[in-house]
PDB file of C-alpha atoms in Angstrom:
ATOM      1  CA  UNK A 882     -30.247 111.412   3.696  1.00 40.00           C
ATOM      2  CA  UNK A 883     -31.121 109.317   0.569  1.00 49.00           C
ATOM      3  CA  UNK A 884     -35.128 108.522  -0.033  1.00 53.00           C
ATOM      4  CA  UNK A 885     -33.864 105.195  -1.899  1.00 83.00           C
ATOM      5  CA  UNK A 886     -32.965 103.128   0.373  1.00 92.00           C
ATOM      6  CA  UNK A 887     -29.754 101.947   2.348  1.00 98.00           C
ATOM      7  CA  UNK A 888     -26.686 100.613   1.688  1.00 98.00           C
ATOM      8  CA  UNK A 889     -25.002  98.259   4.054  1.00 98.00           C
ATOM      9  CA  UNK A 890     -21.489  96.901   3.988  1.00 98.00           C
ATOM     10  CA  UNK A 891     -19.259  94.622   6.815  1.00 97.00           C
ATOM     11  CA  UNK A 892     -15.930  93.362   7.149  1.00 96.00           C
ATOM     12  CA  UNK A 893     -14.191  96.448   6.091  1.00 97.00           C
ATOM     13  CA  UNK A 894     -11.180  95.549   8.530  1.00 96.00           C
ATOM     14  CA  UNK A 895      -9.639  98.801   8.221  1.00 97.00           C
ATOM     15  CA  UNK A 896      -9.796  99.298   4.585  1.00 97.00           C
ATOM     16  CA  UNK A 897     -10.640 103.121   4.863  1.00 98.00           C
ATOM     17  CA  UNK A 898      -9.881 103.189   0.908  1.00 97.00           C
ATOM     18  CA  UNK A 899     -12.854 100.254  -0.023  1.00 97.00           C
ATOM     19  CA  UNK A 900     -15.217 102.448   2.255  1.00 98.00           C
ATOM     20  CA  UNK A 901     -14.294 106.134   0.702  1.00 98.00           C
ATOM     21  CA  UNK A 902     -14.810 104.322  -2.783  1.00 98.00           C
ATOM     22  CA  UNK A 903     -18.561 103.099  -1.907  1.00 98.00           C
ATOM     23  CA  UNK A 904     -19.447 106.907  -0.592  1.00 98.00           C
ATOM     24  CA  UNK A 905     -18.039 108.029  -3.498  1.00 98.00           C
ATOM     25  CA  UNK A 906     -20.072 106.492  -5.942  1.00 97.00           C
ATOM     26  CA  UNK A 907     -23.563 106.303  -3.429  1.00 97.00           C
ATOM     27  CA  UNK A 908     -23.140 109.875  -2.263  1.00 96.00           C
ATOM     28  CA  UNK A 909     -22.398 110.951   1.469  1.00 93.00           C
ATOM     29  CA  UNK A 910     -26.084 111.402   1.732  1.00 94.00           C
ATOM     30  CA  UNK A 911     -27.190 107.487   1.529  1.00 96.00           C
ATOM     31  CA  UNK A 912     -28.006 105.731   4.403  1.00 98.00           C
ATOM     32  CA  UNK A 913     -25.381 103.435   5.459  1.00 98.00           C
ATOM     33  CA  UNK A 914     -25.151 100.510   8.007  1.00 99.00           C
ATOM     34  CA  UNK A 915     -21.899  99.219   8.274  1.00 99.00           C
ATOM     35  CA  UNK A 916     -22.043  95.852   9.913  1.00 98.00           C
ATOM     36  CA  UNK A 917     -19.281  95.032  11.761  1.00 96.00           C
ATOM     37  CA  UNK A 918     -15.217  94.084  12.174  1.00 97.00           C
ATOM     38  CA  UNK A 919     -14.642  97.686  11.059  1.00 98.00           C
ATOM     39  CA  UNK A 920     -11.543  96.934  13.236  1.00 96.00           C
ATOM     40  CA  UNK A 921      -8.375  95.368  12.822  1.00 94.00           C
ATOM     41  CA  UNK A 922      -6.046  93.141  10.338  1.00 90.00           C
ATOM     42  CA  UNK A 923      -6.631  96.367   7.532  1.00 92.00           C
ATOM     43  CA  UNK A 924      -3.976  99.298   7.004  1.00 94.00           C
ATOM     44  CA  UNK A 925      -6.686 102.424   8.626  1.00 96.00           C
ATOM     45  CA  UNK A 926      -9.061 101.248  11.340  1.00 98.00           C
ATOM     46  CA  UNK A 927      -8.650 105.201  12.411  1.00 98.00           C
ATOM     47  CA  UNK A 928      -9.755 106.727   8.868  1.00 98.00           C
ATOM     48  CA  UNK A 929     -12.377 103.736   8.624  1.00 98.00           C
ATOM     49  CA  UNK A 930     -14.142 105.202  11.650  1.00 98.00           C
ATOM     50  CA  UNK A 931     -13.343 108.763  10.791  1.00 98.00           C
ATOM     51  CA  UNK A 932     -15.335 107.945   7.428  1.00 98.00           C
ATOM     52  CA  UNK A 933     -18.376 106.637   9.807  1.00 98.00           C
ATOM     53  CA  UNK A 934     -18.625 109.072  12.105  1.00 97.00           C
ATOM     54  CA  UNK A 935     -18.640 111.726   9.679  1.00 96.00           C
ATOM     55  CA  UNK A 936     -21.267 109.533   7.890  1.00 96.00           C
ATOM     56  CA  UNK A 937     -23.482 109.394  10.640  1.00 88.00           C
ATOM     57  CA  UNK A 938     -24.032 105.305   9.430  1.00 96.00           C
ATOM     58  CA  UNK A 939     -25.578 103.378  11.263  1.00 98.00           C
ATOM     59  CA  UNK A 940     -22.515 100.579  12.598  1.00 99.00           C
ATOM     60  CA  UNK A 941     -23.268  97.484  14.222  1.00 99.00           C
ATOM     61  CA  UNK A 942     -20.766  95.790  16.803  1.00 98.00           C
ATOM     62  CA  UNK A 943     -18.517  92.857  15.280  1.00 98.00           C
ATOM     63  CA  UNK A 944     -17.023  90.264  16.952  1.00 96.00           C
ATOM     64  CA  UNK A 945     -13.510  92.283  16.636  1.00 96.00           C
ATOM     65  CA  UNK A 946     -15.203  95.547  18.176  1.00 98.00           C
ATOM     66  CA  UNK A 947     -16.630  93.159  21.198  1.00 98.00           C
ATOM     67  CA  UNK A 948     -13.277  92.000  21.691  1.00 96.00           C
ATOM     68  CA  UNK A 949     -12.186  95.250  22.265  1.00 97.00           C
ATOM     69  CA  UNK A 950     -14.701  96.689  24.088  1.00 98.00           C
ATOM     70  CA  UNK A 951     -15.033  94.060  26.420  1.00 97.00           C
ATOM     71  CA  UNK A 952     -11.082  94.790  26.896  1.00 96.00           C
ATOM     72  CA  UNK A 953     -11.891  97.924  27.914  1.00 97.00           C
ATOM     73  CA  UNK A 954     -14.817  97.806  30.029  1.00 97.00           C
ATOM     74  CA  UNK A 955     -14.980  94.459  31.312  1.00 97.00           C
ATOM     75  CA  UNK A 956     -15.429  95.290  35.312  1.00 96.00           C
ATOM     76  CA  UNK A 957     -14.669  91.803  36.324  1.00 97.00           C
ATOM     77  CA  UNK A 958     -10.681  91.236  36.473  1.00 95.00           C
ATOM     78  CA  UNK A 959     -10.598  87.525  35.294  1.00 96.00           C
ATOM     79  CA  UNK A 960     -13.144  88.272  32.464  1.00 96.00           C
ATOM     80  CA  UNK A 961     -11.524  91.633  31.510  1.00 96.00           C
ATOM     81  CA  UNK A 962      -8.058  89.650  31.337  1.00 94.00           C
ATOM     82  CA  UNK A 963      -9.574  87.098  28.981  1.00 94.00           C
ATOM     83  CA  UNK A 964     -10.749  90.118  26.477  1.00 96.00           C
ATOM     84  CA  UNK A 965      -8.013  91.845  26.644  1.00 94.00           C
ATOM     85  CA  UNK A 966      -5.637  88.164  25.508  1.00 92.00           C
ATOM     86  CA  UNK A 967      -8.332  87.975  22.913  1.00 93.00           C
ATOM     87  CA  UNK A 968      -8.190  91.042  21.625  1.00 92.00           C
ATOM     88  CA  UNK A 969      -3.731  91.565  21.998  1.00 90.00           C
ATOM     89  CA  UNK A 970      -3.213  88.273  22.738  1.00 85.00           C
ATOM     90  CA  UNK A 971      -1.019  86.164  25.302  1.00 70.00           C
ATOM     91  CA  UNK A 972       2.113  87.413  26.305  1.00 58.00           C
ATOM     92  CA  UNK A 973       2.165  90.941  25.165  1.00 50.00           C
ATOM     93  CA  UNK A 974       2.334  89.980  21.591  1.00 52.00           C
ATOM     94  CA  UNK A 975      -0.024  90.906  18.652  1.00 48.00           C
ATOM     95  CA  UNK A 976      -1.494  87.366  17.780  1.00 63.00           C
ATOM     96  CA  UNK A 977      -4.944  88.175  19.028  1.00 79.00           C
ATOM     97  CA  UNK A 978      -8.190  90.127  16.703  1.00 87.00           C
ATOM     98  CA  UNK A 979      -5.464  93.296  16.542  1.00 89.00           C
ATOM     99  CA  UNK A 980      -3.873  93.713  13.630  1.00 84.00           C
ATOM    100  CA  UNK A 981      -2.460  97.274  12.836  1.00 91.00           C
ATOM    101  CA  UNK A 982      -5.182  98.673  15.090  1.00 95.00           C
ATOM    102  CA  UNK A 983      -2.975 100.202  17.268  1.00 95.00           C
ATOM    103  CA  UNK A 984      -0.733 101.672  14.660  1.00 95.00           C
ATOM    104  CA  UNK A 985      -3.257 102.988  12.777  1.00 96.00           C
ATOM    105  CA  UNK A 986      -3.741 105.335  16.034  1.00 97.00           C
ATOM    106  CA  UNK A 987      -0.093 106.439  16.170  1.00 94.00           C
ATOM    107  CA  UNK A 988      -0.525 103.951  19.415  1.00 92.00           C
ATOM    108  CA  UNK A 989       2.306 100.568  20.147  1.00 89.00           C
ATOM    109  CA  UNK A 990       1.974  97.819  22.444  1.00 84.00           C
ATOM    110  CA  UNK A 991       2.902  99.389  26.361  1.00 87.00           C
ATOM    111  CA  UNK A 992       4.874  96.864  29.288  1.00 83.00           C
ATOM    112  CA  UNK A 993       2.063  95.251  29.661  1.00 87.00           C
ATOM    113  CA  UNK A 994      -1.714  94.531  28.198  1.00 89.00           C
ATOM    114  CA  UNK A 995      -3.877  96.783  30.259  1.00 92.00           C
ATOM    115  CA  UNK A 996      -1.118  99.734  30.157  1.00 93.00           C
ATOM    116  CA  UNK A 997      -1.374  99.281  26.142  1.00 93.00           C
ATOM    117  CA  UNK A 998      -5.589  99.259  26.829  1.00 94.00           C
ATOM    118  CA  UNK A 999      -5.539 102.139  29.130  1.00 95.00           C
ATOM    119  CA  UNK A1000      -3.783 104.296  26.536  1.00 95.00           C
ATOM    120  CA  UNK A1001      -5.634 103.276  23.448  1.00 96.00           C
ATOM    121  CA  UNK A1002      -8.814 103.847  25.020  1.00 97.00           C
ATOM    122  CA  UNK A1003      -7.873 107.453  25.820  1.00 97.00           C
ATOM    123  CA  UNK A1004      -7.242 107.735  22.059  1.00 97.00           C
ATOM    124  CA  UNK A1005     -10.388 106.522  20.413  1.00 98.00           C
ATOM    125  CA  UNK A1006     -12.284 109.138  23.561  1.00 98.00           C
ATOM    126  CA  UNK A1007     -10.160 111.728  22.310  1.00 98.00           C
ATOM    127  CA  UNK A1008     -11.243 111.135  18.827  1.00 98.00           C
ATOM    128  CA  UNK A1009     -14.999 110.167  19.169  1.00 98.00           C
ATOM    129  CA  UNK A1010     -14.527 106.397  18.300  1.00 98.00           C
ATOM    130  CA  UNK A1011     -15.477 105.681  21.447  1.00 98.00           C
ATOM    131  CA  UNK A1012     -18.676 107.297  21.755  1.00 98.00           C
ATOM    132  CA  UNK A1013     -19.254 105.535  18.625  1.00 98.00           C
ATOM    133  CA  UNK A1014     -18.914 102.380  18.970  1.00 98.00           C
ATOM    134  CA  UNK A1015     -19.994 102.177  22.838  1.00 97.00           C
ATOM    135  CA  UNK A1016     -23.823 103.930  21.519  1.00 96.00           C
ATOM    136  CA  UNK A1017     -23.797 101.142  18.502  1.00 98.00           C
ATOM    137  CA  UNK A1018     -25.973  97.676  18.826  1.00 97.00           C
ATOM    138  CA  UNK A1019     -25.979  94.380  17.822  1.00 99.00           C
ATOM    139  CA  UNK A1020     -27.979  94.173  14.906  1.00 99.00           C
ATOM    140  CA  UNK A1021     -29.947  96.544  12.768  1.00 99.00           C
ATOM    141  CA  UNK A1022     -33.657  96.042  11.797  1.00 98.00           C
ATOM    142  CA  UNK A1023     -36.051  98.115   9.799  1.00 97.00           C
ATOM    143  CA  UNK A1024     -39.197  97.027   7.501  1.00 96.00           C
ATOM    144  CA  UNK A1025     -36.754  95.602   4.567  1.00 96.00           C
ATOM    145  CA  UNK A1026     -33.348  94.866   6.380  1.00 98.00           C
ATOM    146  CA  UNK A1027     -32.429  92.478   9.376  1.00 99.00           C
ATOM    147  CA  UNK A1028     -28.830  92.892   9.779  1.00 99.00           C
ATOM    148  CA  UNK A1029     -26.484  90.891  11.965  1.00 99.00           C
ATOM    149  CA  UNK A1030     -22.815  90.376  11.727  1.00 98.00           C
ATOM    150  CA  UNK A1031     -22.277  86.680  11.730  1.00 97.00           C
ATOM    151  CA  UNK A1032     -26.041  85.783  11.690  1.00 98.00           C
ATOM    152  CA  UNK A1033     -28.847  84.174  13.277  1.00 99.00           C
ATOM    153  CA  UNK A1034     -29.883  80.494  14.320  1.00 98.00           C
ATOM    154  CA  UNK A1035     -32.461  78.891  12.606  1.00 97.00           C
ATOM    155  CA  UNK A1036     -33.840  77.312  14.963  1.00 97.00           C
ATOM    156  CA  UNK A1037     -34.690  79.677  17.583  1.00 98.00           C
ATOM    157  CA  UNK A1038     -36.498  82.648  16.707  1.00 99.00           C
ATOM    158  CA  UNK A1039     -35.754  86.431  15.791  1.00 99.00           C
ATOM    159  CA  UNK A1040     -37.614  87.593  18.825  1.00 99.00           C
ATOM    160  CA  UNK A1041     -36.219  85.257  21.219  1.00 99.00           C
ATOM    161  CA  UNK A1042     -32.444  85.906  19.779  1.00 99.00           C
ATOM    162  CA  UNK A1043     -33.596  89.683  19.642  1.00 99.00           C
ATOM    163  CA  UNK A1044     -34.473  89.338  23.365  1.00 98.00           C
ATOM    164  CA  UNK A1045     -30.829  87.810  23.920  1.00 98.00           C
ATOM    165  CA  UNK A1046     -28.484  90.447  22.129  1.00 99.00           C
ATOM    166  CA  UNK A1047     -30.606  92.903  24.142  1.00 98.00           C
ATOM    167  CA  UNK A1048     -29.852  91.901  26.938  1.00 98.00           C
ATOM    168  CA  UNK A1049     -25.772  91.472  25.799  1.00 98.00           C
ATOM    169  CA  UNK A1050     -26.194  95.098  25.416  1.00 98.00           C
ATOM    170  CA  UNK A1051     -27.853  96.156  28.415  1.00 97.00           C
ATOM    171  CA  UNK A1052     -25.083  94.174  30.394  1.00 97.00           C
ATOM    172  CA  UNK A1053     -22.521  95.731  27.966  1.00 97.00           C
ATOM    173  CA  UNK A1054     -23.675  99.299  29.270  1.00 94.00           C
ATOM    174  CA  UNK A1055     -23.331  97.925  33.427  1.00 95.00           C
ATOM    175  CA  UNK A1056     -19.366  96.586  32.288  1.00 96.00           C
ATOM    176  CA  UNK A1057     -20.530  93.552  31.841  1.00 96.00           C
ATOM    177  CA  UNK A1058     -18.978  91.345  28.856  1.00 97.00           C
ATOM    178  CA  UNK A1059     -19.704  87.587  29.766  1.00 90.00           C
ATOM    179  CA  UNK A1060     -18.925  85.752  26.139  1.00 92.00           C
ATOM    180  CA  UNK A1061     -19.243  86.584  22.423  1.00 94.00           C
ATOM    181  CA  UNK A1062     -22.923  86.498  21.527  1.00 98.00           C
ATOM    182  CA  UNK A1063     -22.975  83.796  18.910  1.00 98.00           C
ATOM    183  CA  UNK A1064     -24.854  85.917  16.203  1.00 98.00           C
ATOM    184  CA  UNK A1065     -21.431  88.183  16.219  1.00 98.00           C
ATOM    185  CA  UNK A1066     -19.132  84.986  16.449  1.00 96.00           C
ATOM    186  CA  UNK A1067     -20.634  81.677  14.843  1.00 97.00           C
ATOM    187  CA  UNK A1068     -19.599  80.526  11.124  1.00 94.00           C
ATOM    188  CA  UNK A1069     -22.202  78.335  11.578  1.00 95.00           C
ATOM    189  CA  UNK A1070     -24.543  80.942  11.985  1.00 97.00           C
ATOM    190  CA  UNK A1071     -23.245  83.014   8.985  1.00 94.00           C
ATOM    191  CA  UNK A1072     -23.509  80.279   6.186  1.00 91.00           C
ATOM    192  CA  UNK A1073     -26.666  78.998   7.204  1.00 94.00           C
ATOM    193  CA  UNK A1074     -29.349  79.940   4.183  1.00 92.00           C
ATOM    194  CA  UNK A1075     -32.225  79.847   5.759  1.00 94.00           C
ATOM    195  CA  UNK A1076     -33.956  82.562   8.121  1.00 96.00           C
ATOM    196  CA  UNK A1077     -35.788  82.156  11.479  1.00 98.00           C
ATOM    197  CA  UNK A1078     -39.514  81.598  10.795  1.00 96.00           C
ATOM    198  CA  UNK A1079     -40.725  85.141  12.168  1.00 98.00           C
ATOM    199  CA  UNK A1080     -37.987  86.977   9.735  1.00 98.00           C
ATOM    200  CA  UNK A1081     -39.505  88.473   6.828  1.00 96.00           C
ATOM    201  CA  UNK A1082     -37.022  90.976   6.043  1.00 97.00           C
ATOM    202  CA  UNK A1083     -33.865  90.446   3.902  1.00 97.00           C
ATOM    203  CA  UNK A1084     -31.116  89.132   6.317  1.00 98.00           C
ATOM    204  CA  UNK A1085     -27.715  90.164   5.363  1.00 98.00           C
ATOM    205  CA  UNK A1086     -24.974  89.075   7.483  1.00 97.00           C
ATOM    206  CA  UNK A1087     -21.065  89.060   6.794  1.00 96.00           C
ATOM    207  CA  UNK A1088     -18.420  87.851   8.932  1.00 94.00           C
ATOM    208  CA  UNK A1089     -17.341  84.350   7.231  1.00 88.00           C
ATOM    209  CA  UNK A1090     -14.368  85.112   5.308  1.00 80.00           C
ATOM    210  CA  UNK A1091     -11.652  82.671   5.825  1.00 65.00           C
ATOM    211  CA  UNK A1092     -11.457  82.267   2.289  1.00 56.00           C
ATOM    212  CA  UNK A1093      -9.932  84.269  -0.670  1.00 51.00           C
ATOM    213  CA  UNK A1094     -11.786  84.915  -4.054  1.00 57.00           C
ATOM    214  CA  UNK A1095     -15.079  84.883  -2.196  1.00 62.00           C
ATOM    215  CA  UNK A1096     -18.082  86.130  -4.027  1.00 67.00           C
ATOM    216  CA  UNK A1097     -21.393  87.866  -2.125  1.00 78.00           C
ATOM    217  CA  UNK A1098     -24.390  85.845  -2.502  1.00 82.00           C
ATOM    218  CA  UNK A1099     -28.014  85.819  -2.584  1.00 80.00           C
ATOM    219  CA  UNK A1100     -30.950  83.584  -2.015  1.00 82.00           C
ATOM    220  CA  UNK A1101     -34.598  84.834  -3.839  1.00 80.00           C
ATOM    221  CA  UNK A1102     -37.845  83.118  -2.623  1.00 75.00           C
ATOM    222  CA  UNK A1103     -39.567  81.124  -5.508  1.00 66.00           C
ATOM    223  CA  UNK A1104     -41.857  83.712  -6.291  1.00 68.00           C
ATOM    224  CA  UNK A1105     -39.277  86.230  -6.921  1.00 70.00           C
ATOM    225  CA  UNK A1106     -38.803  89.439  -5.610  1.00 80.00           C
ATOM    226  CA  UNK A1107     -35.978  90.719  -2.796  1.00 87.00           C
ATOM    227  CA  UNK A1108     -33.536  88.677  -1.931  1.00 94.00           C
ATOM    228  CA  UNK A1109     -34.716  86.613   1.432  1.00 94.00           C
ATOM    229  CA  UNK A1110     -31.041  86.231   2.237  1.00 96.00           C
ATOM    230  CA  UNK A1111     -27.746  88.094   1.841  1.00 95.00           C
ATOM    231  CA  UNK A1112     -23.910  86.709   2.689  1.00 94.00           C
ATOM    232  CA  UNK A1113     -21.741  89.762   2.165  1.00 94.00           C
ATOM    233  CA  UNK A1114     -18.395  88.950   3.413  1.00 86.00           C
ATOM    234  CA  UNK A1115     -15.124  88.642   1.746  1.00 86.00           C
ATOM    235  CA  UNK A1116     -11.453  88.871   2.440  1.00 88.00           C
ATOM    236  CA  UNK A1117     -10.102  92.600   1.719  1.00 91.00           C
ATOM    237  CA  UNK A1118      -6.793  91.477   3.205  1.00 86.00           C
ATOM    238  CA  UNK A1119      -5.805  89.267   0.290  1.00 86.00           C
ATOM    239  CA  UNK A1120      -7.164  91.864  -2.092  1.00 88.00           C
ATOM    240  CA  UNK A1121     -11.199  90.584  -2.986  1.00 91.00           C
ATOM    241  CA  UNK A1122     -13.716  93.207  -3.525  1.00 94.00           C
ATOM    242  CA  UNK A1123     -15.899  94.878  -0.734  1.00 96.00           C
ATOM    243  CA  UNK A1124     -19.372  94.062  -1.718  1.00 95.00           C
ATOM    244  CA  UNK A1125     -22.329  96.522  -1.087  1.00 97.00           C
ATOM    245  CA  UNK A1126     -25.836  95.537  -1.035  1.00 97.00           C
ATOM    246  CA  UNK A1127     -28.635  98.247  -2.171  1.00 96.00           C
ATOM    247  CA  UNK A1128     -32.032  97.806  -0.265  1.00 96.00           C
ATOM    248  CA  UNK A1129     -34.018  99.116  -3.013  1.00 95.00           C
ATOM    249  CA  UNK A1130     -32.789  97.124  -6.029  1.00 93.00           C
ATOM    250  CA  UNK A1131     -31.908  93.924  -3.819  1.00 94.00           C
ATOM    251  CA  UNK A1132     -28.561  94.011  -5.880  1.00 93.00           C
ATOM    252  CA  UNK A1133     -24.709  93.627  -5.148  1.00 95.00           C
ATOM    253  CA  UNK A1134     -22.135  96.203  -5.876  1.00 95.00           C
ATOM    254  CA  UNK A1135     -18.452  95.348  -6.091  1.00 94.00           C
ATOM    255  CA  UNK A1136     -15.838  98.386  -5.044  1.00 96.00           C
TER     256      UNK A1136
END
């Protein structure tokens, strides 16, 4: 592994290319974290998590990867049925997060939802995604980064909202998917500037990109240094960069 630092990237949506371009030019020994909606929408969700695994990145769970998992796991009927219309969505038809997910795997849409569920799922297990993305969390943290996927309120704390997407997790491990955890899920969330008053890493969050031509930005504290806050995101879909951001220099890199 690097001793410079990490690099951390989100929203890659499938776009296995974008993510072999950033190794590339970091080297395959750099610490990454990957945070979030790895998933879906994007031409190679497969190769995307073939790239992590082999990586050994550290990936934090989207909102799309929730979707799915809860799909998959959910023990509850009702609740599992509302994942999986989520994630395919209603009637058998691919309106919901999936977008080329399932053909990225070789995989189609079965009779029925939970036959088309039932048969993915045996493909990622076969392959390792599972594993992966069943032993990933909601949120990284170190001494420099705080990393969440949409982001975190500002006016409730890190450790209370720490103590929260803990618990989403522990549940997540009994079957249990109640709802979305806001800090995966809430735009709101993700273009707030600010950061909850016990933060004093950098927090870097993705997830709002609803928007072509959208540029990664940073907010510096008035006596300089690292940035205090990082918004990452853009659409890869309608052909904007994929932004990396480099703990050690506090810069962006476009790929």
């Amino acid at each position: 592994m690097s001793e410079q630092g990490s690099v951390v990237l989100t929203d890659l949506h499938g776009h296995a290319d974008k993510l072999r371009e950033a190794v590339a030019w970091y080297g395959d020994d750099t610490h990454f974290v990957i945070n979030g909606d790895v998933l879906d929408r994007g031409p190679d969700s497969c190769e995307t998590l073939n790239i992590i695994k082999d990586l050994d990145a550290d990936l934090v769970l989207g909102n799309h990867e929730w979707a799915m998992l809860g799909a998959f796991n959910e023990q509850d009927s009702e609740r599992r049925w509302a994942w999986l219309q989520l994630w395919l969505g209603k009637g058998g038809k691919v309106s919901g997060y999936e977008g080329n997910t399932l053909k990225s795997y070789g995989e189609r849409q079965r009779s029925n939802e939970l036959e088309t569920a039932h048969y993915f799922k045996e493909r990622l297990q076969k392959l390792g995604h599972l594993a992966l993305l069943q032993k990933s969390e909601l949120y990284y943290e170190d001494d420099e980064l705080l990393v969440v996927h949409a982001g975190l309120s500002t006016r409730l704390t890190w450790a209370r909202q720490q103590s929260k997407l803990d618990e989403a997790s522990a549940l997540a491990k009994g079957r249990i998917y109640i709802d979305e955890p806001p800090q995966l899920i809430s735009y709101e969330y993700a273009m707030d500037w600010e950061r909850p008053s016990d933060v004093q890493q950098t927090l870097i969050t993705g997830h709002h990109h609803g928007r072509s031509k959208q540029t990664a930005t940073r907010r510096f504290p008035e006596y300089g240094g690292k940035p205090t806050r990082v918004q990452l995101a853009s659409s890869l879909i309608a052909g904007d960069p994929l932004f990396a951001y480099e703990s050690w220099t506090g810069k962006i890199t476009r790929f």
